[in-house]
Short mmCIF file of N, CA and C in Angstrom, two decimals:
data_model
loop_
_atom_site.label_atom_id
_atom_site.label_comp_id
_atom_site.label_asym_id
_atom_site.label_seq_id
_atom_site.Cartn_x
_atom_site.Cartn_y
_atom_site.Cartn_z
N MET A 11 5.81 -23.30 -7.95
CA MET A 11 7.24 -23.52 -8.05
C MET A 11 7.56 -23.99 -9.47
N HIS A 12 8.62 -23.50 -10.02
CA HIS A 12 9.02 -23.88 -11.36
C HIS A 12 9.60 -25.29 -11.38
N ALA A 13 9.54 -25.91 -12.54
CA ALA A 13 10.10 -27.26 -12.71
C ALA A 13 11.60 -27.27 -12.45
N ASP A 14 12.29 -26.14 -12.79
CA ASP A 14 13.74 -26.05 -12.53
C ASP A 14 14.05 -26.19 -11.05
N HIS A 15 13.24 -25.53 -10.22
CA HIS A 15 13.46 -25.60 -8.77
C HIS A 15 13.18 -27.00 -8.24
N LEU A 16 12.16 -27.64 -8.76
CA LEU A 16 11.84 -29.01 -8.35
C LEU A 16 12.95 -29.97 -8.76
N ALA A 17 13.44 -29.82 -9.98
CA ALA A 17 14.52 -30.70 -10.46
C ALA A 17 15.77 -30.49 -9.64
N PHE A 18 16.10 -29.22 -9.31
CA PHE A 18 17.29 -28.95 -8.51
C PHE A 18 17.16 -29.57 -7.13
N GLY A 19 15.98 -29.43 -6.52
CA GLY A 19 15.75 -30.02 -5.20
C GLY A 19 15.88 -31.52 -5.22
N LEU A 20 15.35 -32.15 -6.26
CA LEU A 20 15.45 -33.60 -6.40
C LEU A 20 16.90 -34.03 -6.60
N MET A 21 17.64 -33.25 -7.42
CA MET A 21 19.04 -33.58 -7.67
C MET A 21 19.86 -33.44 -6.39
N ALA A 22 19.63 -32.37 -5.64
CA ALA A 22 20.36 -32.16 -4.39
C ALA A 22 20.06 -33.28 -3.40
N THR A 23 18.79 -33.69 -3.33
CA THR A 23 18.41 -34.78 -2.43
C THR A 23 19.06 -36.09 -2.88
N THR A 24 19.07 -36.34 -4.17
CA THR A 24 19.69 -37.56 -4.70
C THR A 24 21.19 -37.57 -4.42
N ASP A 25 21.87 -36.42 -4.63
CA ASP A 25 23.31 -36.34 -4.36
C ASP A 25 23.59 -36.57 -2.88
N SER A 26 22.77 -35.98 -2.03
CA SER A 26 22.94 -36.14 -0.58
C SER A 26 22.72 -37.60 -0.17
N ALA A 27 21.69 -38.21 -0.72
CA ALA A 27 21.42 -39.62 -0.41
C ALA A 27 22.54 -40.52 -0.90
N GLN A 28 23.07 -40.20 -2.07
CA GLN A 28 24.17 -41.00 -2.62
C GLN A 28 25.41 -40.88 -1.73
N ARG A 29 25.73 -39.66 -1.30
CA ARG A 29 26.89 -39.46 -0.41
C ARG A 29 26.67 -40.19 0.91
N SER A 30 25.45 -40.11 1.43
CA SER A 30 25.13 -40.78 2.69
C SER A 30 25.29 -42.30 2.54
N GLY A 31 24.83 -42.84 1.41
CA GLY A 31 24.98 -44.27 1.15
C GLY A 31 26.44 -44.68 1.03
N GLU A 32 27.25 -43.83 0.37
CA GLU A 32 28.68 -44.13 0.22
C GLU A 32 29.38 -44.11 1.58
N LEU A 33 29.01 -43.14 2.43
CA LEU A 33 29.59 -43.07 3.77
C LEU A 33 29.20 -44.30 4.60
N ALA A 34 27.94 -44.70 4.49
CA ALA A 34 27.48 -45.88 5.22
C ALA A 34 28.23 -47.13 4.75
N ARG A 35 28.39 -47.27 3.44
CA ARG A 35 29.12 -48.42 2.88
C ARG A 35 30.56 -48.42 3.37
N ALA A 36 31.21 -47.26 3.36
CA ALA A 36 32.61 -47.16 3.80
C ALA A 36 32.73 -47.54 5.28
N LYS A 37 31.78 -47.09 6.10
CA LYS A 37 31.80 -47.43 7.53
C LYS A 37 31.64 -48.94 7.72
N ILE A 38 30.69 -49.52 7.00
CA ILE A 38 30.46 -50.97 7.09
C ILE A 38 31.71 -51.74 6.66
N VAL A 39 32.32 -51.33 5.56
CA VAL A 39 33.52 -52.01 5.06
C VAL A 39 34.65 -51.92 6.08
N GLY A 40 34.82 -50.76 6.71
CA GLY A 40 35.87 -50.60 7.72
C GLY A 40 35.66 -51.52 8.91
N ILE A 41 34.43 -51.59 9.37
CA ILE A 41 34.11 -52.47 10.51
C ILE A 41 34.26 -53.94 10.10
N ALA A 42 33.77 -54.27 8.91
CA ALA A 42 33.87 -55.66 8.44
C ALA A 42 35.32 -56.07 8.26
N LEU A 43 36.17 -55.16 7.79
CA LEU A 43 37.59 -55.47 7.65
C LEU A 43 38.16 -55.92 9.00
N GLU A 44 37.85 -55.19 10.04
CA GLU A 44 38.33 -55.56 11.38
C GLU A 44 37.80 -56.94 11.79
N HIS A 45 36.52 -57.18 11.54
CA HIS A 45 35.92 -58.46 11.92
C HIS A 45 36.53 -59.62 11.12
N PHE A 46 36.62 -59.46 9.80
CA PHE A 46 37.18 -60.54 8.97
C PHE A 46 38.66 -60.77 9.31
N ALA A 47 39.38 -59.70 9.65
CA ALA A 47 40.79 -59.85 10.02
C ALA A 47 40.95 -60.58 11.35
N ARG A 48 40.02 -60.32 12.27
CA ARG A 48 40.08 -60.91 13.60
C ARG A 48 39.52 -62.33 13.65
N HIS A 49 38.39 -62.55 12.96
CA HIS A 49 37.65 -63.81 13.11
C HIS A 49 37.59 -64.64 11.84
N GLY A 50 38.11 -64.13 10.72
CA GLY A 50 37.99 -64.82 9.45
C GLY A 50 36.59 -64.66 8.89
N TYR A 51 36.40 -65.19 7.71
CA TYR A 51 35.09 -65.10 7.05
C TYR A 51 34.06 -65.92 7.81
N ARG A 52 34.41 -67.15 8.08
CA ARG A 52 33.44 -68.05 8.72
C ARG A 52 33.12 -67.65 10.15
N GLY A 53 34.07 -67.04 10.84
CA GLY A 53 33.85 -66.65 12.23
C GLY A 53 33.23 -65.28 12.40
N SER A 54 33.04 -64.56 11.32
CA SER A 54 32.45 -63.22 11.40
C SER A 54 30.94 -63.31 11.22
N SER A 55 30.26 -62.40 11.87
CA SER A 55 28.80 -62.40 11.86
C SER A 55 28.29 -61.08 11.27
N LEU A 56 27.38 -61.20 10.30
CA LEU A 56 26.76 -59.99 9.74
C LEU A 56 26.00 -59.23 10.82
N ALA A 57 25.37 -59.96 11.72
CA ALA A 57 24.61 -59.30 12.80
C ALA A 57 25.53 -58.46 13.68
N ARG A 58 26.70 -58.99 14.04
CA ARG A 58 27.65 -58.23 14.87
C ARG A 58 28.21 -57.04 14.11
N ILE A 59 28.51 -57.23 12.83
CA ILE A 59 29.03 -56.12 12.01
C ILE A 59 27.97 -55.02 11.91
N ALA A 60 26.73 -55.41 11.65
CA ALA A 60 25.63 -54.44 11.54
C ALA A 60 25.45 -53.68 12.85
N THR A 61 25.45 -54.41 13.96
CA THR A 61 25.27 -53.77 15.27
C THR A 61 26.38 -52.75 15.52
N GLU A 62 27.60 -53.12 15.23
CA GLU A 62 28.72 -52.20 15.44
C GLU A 62 28.62 -50.99 14.51
N ALA A 63 28.05 -51.19 13.33
CA ALA A 63 27.87 -50.08 12.38
C ALA A 63 26.67 -49.21 12.73
N GLY A 64 25.87 -49.66 13.71
CA GLY A 64 24.71 -48.89 14.13
C GLY A 64 23.52 -49.03 13.21
N ILE A 65 23.43 -50.16 12.50
CA ILE A 65 22.31 -50.41 11.60
C ILE A 65 21.79 -51.82 11.84
N SER A 66 20.64 -52.11 11.26
CA SER A 66 20.10 -53.46 11.36
C SER A 66 20.79 -54.36 10.34
N GLN A 67 20.63 -55.66 10.51
CA GLN A 67 21.21 -56.59 9.55
C GLN A 67 20.57 -56.40 8.17
N SER A 68 19.27 -56.13 8.14
CA SER A 68 18.62 -55.88 6.85
C SER A 68 19.14 -54.58 6.23
N GLY A 69 19.49 -53.60 7.06
CA GLY A 69 20.11 -52.37 6.56
C GLY A 69 21.47 -52.65 5.94
N LEU A 70 22.22 -53.53 6.58
CA LEU A 70 23.52 -53.92 6.02
C LEU A 70 23.32 -54.63 4.68
N LEU A 71 22.32 -55.50 4.63
CA LEU A 71 22.06 -56.25 3.40
C LEU A 71 21.48 -55.36 2.30
N HIS A 72 21.02 -54.18 2.66
CA HIS A 72 20.62 -53.19 1.65
C HIS A 72 21.86 -52.70 0.88
N HIS A 73 22.96 -52.57 1.60
CA HIS A 73 24.21 -52.08 1.00
C HIS A 73 25.02 -53.21 0.36
N PHE A 74 24.98 -54.38 0.95
CA PHE A 74 25.73 -55.55 0.46
C PHE A 74 24.77 -56.73 0.45
N SER A 75 24.61 -57.34 -0.69
CA SER A 75 23.57 -58.35 -0.86
C SER A 75 23.80 -59.62 -0.06
N SER A 76 25.03 -59.85 0.39
CA SER A 76 25.35 -61.07 1.13
C SER A 76 26.67 -60.89 1.88
N LYS A 77 26.96 -61.83 2.74
CA LYS A 77 28.23 -61.82 3.46
C LYS A 77 29.38 -61.94 2.47
N ALA A 78 29.21 -62.76 1.44
CA ALA A 78 30.25 -62.92 0.41
C ALA A 78 30.49 -61.60 -0.33
N ALA A 79 29.42 -60.87 -0.64
CA ALA A 79 29.56 -59.57 -1.31
C ALA A 79 30.29 -58.57 -0.42
N LEU A 80 30.01 -58.62 0.87
CA LEU A 80 30.71 -57.75 1.82
C LEU A 80 32.18 -58.12 1.87
N LEU A 81 32.49 -59.39 1.91
CA LEU A 81 33.90 -59.82 1.91
C LEU A 81 34.61 -59.33 0.66
N GLN A 82 33.96 -59.45 -0.50
CA GLN A 82 34.57 -58.97 -1.75
C GLN A 82 34.85 -57.47 -1.68
N ALA A 83 33.93 -56.70 -1.11
CA ALA A 83 34.12 -55.26 -0.97
C ALA A 83 35.29 -54.97 -0.02
N VAL A 84 35.39 -55.73 1.05
CA VAL A 84 36.48 -55.55 2.02
C VAL A 84 37.82 -55.85 1.36
N LEU A 85 37.90 -56.94 0.61
CA LEU A 85 39.17 -57.31 -0.04
C LEU A 85 39.55 -56.28 -1.11
N GLY A 86 38.57 -55.78 -1.84
CA GLY A 86 38.85 -54.74 -2.82
C GLY A 86 39.36 -53.46 -2.16
N ALA A 87 38.73 -53.08 -1.05
CA ALA A 87 39.16 -51.90 -0.30
C ALA A 87 40.56 -52.10 0.26
N ARG A 88 40.86 -53.30 0.69
CA ARG A 88 42.19 -53.63 1.21
C ARG A 88 43.24 -53.42 0.13
N ASP A 89 42.97 -53.93 -1.06
CA ASP A 89 43.92 -53.79 -2.17
C ASP A 89 44.10 -52.32 -2.56
N LEU A 90 43.02 -51.57 -2.59
CA LEU A 90 43.11 -50.14 -2.92
C LEU A 90 43.91 -49.38 -1.87
N ARG A 91 43.73 -49.74 -0.60
CA ARG A 91 44.51 -49.10 0.47
C ARG A 91 45.99 -49.39 0.31
N ASP A 92 46.33 -50.63 -0.08
CA ASP A 92 47.74 -50.97 -0.33
C ASP A 92 48.33 -50.11 -1.44
N LEU A 93 47.60 -50.02 -2.55
CA LEU A 93 48.10 -49.23 -3.68
C LEU A 93 48.22 -47.76 -3.32
N ALA A 94 47.22 -47.22 -2.63
CA ALA A 94 47.27 -45.81 -2.24
C ALA A 94 48.41 -45.54 -1.27
N ALA A 95 48.60 -46.42 -0.30
CA ALA A 95 49.65 -46.23 0.71
C ALA A 95 51.04 -46.31 0.09
N THR A 96 51.18 -47.07 -0.96
CA THR A 96 52.49 -47.21 -1.61
C THR A 96 52.63 -46.27 -2.80
N GLU A 97 51.58 -45.45 -3.02
CA GLU A 97 51.56 -44.50 -4.14
C GLU A 97 51.88 -45.21 -5.46
N THR A 98 51.18 -46.33 -5.67
CA THR A 98 51.40 -47.16 -6.85
C THR A 98 50.13 -47.23 -7.67
N ASP A 99 50.27 -47.11 -8.97
CA ASP A 99 49.19 -47.31 -9.93
C ASP A 99 49.33 -48.70 -10.50
N LEU A 100 48.23 -49.31 -10.89
CA LEU A 100 48.33 -50.64 -11.51
C LEU A 100 49.20 -50.59 -12.76
N GLY A 101 49.16 -49.49 -13.51
CA GLY A 101 49.98 -49.36 -14.71
C GLY A 101 51.47 -49.32 -14.42
N ASP A 102 51.84 -48.95 -13.19
CA ASP A 102 53.26 -48.89 -12.83
C ASP A 102 53.93 -50.26 -12.92
N PHE A 103 53.19 -51.31 -12.70
CA PHE A 103 53.76 -52.65 -12.69
C PHE A 103 54.29 -53.06 -14.06
N ALA A 104 53.63 -52.60 -15.11
CA ALA A 104 54.03 -52.99 -16.46
C ALA A 104 55.42 -52.46 -16.82
N GLU A 105 55.80 -51.33 -16.23
CA GLU A 105 57.09 -50.71 -16.57
C GLU A 105 58.12 -50.83 -15.46
N MET A 106 57.85 -51.63 -14.47
CA MET A 106 58.72 -51.73 -13.31
C MET A 106 59.98 -52.54 -13.62
N ASP A 107 61.11 -52.01 -13.21
CA ASP A 107 62.36 -52.77 -13.32
C ASP A 107 62.68 -53.35 -11.95
N PHE A 108 63.83 -53.99 -11.82
CA PHE A 108 64.18 -54.67 -10.57
C PHE A 108 64.22 -53.70 -9.39
N ASP A 109 64.86 -52.54 -9.58
CA ASP A 109 64.93 -51.55 -8.49
C ASP A 109 63.53 -51.04 -8.13
N GLY A 110 62.69 -50.85 -9.13
CA GLY A 110 61.31 -50.41 -8.88
C GLY A 110 60.53 -51.45 -8.10
N LEU A 111 60.73 -52.73 -8.44
CA LEU A 111 60.05 -53.81 -7.71
C LEU A 111 60.52 -53.84 -6.26
N LEU A 112 61.81 -53.73 -6.03
CA LEU A 112 62.33 -53.73 -4.65
C LEU A 112 61.77 -52.54 -3.88
N ASP A 113 61.72 -51.37 -4.52
CA ASP A 113 61.17 -50.18 -3.88
C ASP A 113 59.71 -50.40 -3.52
N PHE A 114 58.94 -50.98 -4.44
CA PHE A 114 57.53 -51.27 -4.17
C PHE A 114 57.39 -52.23 -2.99
N LEU A 115 58.19 -53.29 -2.98
CA LEU A 115 58.12 -54.28 -1.89
C LEU A 115 58.47 -53.65 -0.55
N VAL A 116 59.42 -52.75 -0.52
CA VAL A 116 59.78 -52.05 0.73
C VAL A 116 58.60 -51.19 1.18
N ARG A 117 57.96 -50.49 0.24
CA ARG A 117 56.80 -49.66 0.60
C ARG A 117 55.65 -50.52 1.12
N ILE A 118 55.45 -51.69 0.50
CA ILE A 118 54.41 -52.61 0.97
C ILE A 118 54.72 -53.07 2.39
N MET A 119 55.97 -53.43 2.65
CA MET A 119 56.34 -53.90 3.99
C MET A 119 56.14 -52.81 5.04
N ARG A 120 56.49 -51.57 4.69
CA ARG A 120 56.26 -50.45 5.62
C ARG A 120 54.76 -50.26 5.88
N ASN A 121 53.98 -50.33 4.82
CA ASN A 121 52.54 -50.20 4.96
C ASN A 121 51.99 -51.33 5.82
N ASN A 122 52.47 -52.55 5.59
CA ASN A 122 52.01 -53.69 6.37
C ASN A 122 52.37 -53.55 7.84
N ALA A 123 53.55 -53.03 8.11
CA ALA A 123 53.98 -52.85 9.50
C ALA A 123 53.06 -51.88 10.23
N ALA A 124 52.51 -50.91 9.50
CA ALA A 124 51.64 -49.90 10.11
C ALA A 124 50.17 -50.31 10.11
N ASN A 125 49.83 -51.38 9.40
CA ASN A 125 48.43 -51.79 9.25
C ASN A 125 48.27 -53.29 9.49
N ARG A 126 48.38 -53.67 10.73
CA ARG A 126 48.32 -55.09 11.09
C ARG A 126 47.05 -55.77 10.59
N ASP A 127 45.91 -55.07 10.66
CA ASP A 127 44.64 -55.66 10.22
C ASP A 127 44.68 -56.05 8.75
N LEU A 128 45.34 -55.24 7.91
CA LEU A 128 45.41 -55.57 6.48
C LEU A 128 46.18 -56.85 6.25
N VAL A 129 47.28 -57.01 6.98
CA VAL A 129 48.10 -58.21 6.86
C VAL A 129 47.35 -59.42 7.38
N GLN A 130 46.75 -59.27 8.55
CA GLN A 130 46.02 -60.39 9.15
C GLN A 130 44.85 -60.80 8.27
N LEU A 131 44.15 -59.82 7.68
CA LEU A 131 43.04 -60.12 6.77
C LEU A 131 43.53 -60.94 5.59
N ALA A 132 44.62 -60.52 4.97
CA ALA A 132 45.13 -61.22 3.78
C ALA A 132 45.56 -62.64 4.14
N HIS A 133 46.27 -62.81 5.24
CA HIS A 133 46.77 -64.14 5.61
C HIS A 133 45.64 -65.07 6.05
N LEU A 134 44.73 -64.58 6.86
CA LEU A 134 43.62 -65.41 7.31
C LEU A 134 42.71 -65.78 6.15
N THR A 135 42.45 -64.82 5.27
CA THR A 135 41.61 -65.10 4.10
C THR A 135 42.29 -66.11 3.19
N THR A 136 43.58 -65.97 2.97
CA THR A 136 44.32 -66.91 2.13
C THR A 136 44.25 -68.32 2.72
N ALA A 137 44.40 -68.43 4.04
CA ALA A 137 44.33 -69.73 4.69
C ALA A 137 42.93 -70.34 4.59
N GLU A 138 41.90 -69.51 4.76
CA GLU A 138 40.53 -70.01 4.71
C GLU A 138 40.07 -70.37 3.29
N ALA A 139 40.60 -69.67 2.31
CA ALA A 139 40.06 -69.76 0.94
C ALA A 139 40.78 -70.79 0.07
N THR A 140 41.24 -71.86 0.67
CA THR A 140 41.95 -72.87 -0.11
C THR A 140 41.02 -73.62 -1.06
N GLY A 141 39.78 -73.77 -0.69
CA GLY A 141 38.83 -74.50 -1.53
C GLY A 141 38.08 -73.56 -2.46
N PRO A 142 37.70 -74.06 -3.62
CA PRO A 142 37.00 -73.22 -4.60
C PRO A 142 35.59 -72.78 -4.16
N ASP A 143 35.07 -73.37 -3.08
CA ASP A 143 33.75 -72.99 -2.60
C ASP A 143 33.77 -71.73 -1.73
N HIS A 144 34.96 -71.28 -1.34
CA HIS A 144 35.07 -70.08 -0.50
C HIS A 144 34.93 -68.83 -1.36
N PRO A 145 34.18 -67.82 -0.89
CA PRO A 145 33.96 -66.63 -1.72
C PRO A 145 35.22 -65.82 -2.03
N ALA A 146 36.29 -66.04 -1.31
CA ALA A 146 37.54 -65.30 -1.58
C ALA A 146 38.54 -66.13 -2.37
N HIS A 147 38.17 -67.32 -2.76
CA HIS A 147 39.11 -68.19 -3.48
C HIS A 147 39.66 -67.52 -4.74
N GLU A 148 38.78 -66.93 -5.53
CA GLU A 148 39.22 -66.25 -6.76
C GLU A 148 40.11 -65.06 -6.45
N TRP A 149 39.86 -64.35 -5.36
CA TRP A 149 40.71 -63.22 -4.95
C TRP A 149 42.11 -63.73 -4.65
N VAL A 150 42.20 -64.82 -3.90
CA VAL A 150 43.50 -65.38 -3.54
C VAL A 150 44.26 -65.84 -4.79
N VAL A 151 43.59 -66.60 -5.64
CA VAL A 151 44.22 -67.10 -6.86
C VAL A 151 44.62 -65.94 -7.77
N GLY A 152 43.73 -64.97 -7.93
CA GLY A 152 44.02 -63.81 -8.78
C GLY A 152 45.15 -62.97 -8.25
N ARG A 153 45.21 -62.82 -6.95
CA ARG A 153 46.29 -62.04 -6.32
C ARG A 153 47.64 -62.70 -6.54
N LEU A 154 47.70 -64.01 -6.35
CA LEU A 154 48.96 -64.72 -6.58
C LEU A 154 49.36 -64.68 -8.05
N ARG A 155 48.39 -64.83 -8.94
CA ARG A 155 48.65 -64.75 -10.38
C ARG A 155 49.17 -63.36 -10.75
N PHE A 156 48.55 -62.33 -10.20
CA PHE A 156 48.97 -60.95 -10.47
C PHE A 156 50.41 -60.72 -10.00
N LEU A 157 50.71 -61.15 -8.78
CA LEU A 157 52.07 -60.96 -8.26
C LEU A 157 53.10 -61.71 -9.09
N ARG A 158 52.77 -62.92 -9.49
CA ARG A 158 53.68 -63.70 -10.34
C ARG A 158 53.89 -63.00 -11.68
N THR A 159 52.80 -62.49 -12.26
CA THR A 159 52.88 -61.80 -13.54
C THR A 159 53.76 -60.55 -13.45
N CYS A 160 53.68 -59.86 -12.32
CA CYS A 160 54.48 -58.64 -12.13
C CYS A 160 55.94 -58.96 -11.83
N CYS A 161 56.16 -59.96 -11.00
CA CYS A 161 57.52 -60.24 -10.53
C CYS A 161 58.36 -61.06 -11.49
N ALA A 162 57.77 -62.04 -12.14
CA ALA A 162 58.56 -62.97 -12.97
C ALA A 162 59.37 -62.25 -14.05
N PRO A 163 58.79 -61.35 -14.85
CA PRO A 163 59.59 -60.71 -15.90
C PRO A 163 60.72 -59.85 -15.31
N VAL A 164 60.44 -59.18 -14.19
CA VAL A 164 61.46 -58.34 -13.57
C VAL A 164 62.61 -59.18 -13.04
N LEU A 165 62.29 -60.31 -12.45
CA LEU A 165 63.32 -61.17 -11.89
C LEU A 165 64.16 -61.88 -12.95
N ARG A 166 63.55 -62.11 -14.14
CA ARG A 166 64.30 -62.71 -15.23
C ARG A 166 65.35 -61.76 -15.70
#
């Protein structure tokens, strides 16, 4: 067999494995979002999330190094879902006027009405992460800072 054929086979296997890993990560994040939204960070169990995802806890830890890393991935996915659902780019905020901000807020409220888990996750995480020792504390502080940075100039 030629080296070209071997390289192609290796590349195809690597691409397939990468896609499989991405699908597994997405499934775990979806299940974890539900768990964190329902039980909070402290009340959620990696073992239960892994079982529901159909993998072992060590398999879950292969994809996410810790419960805190999984929470960070869930919060990031939550924010991306909000932006996608509202058809908003981060760059849009820099040029937003008052009407644009109101339109964005209406789209967020509609998205929230259709996605109870996203709202519950944000509120429960915000309530739990009041102390700097919580893995989502920086997410909460950063989110509030971002919203203030976007809204304050428009409201002035």
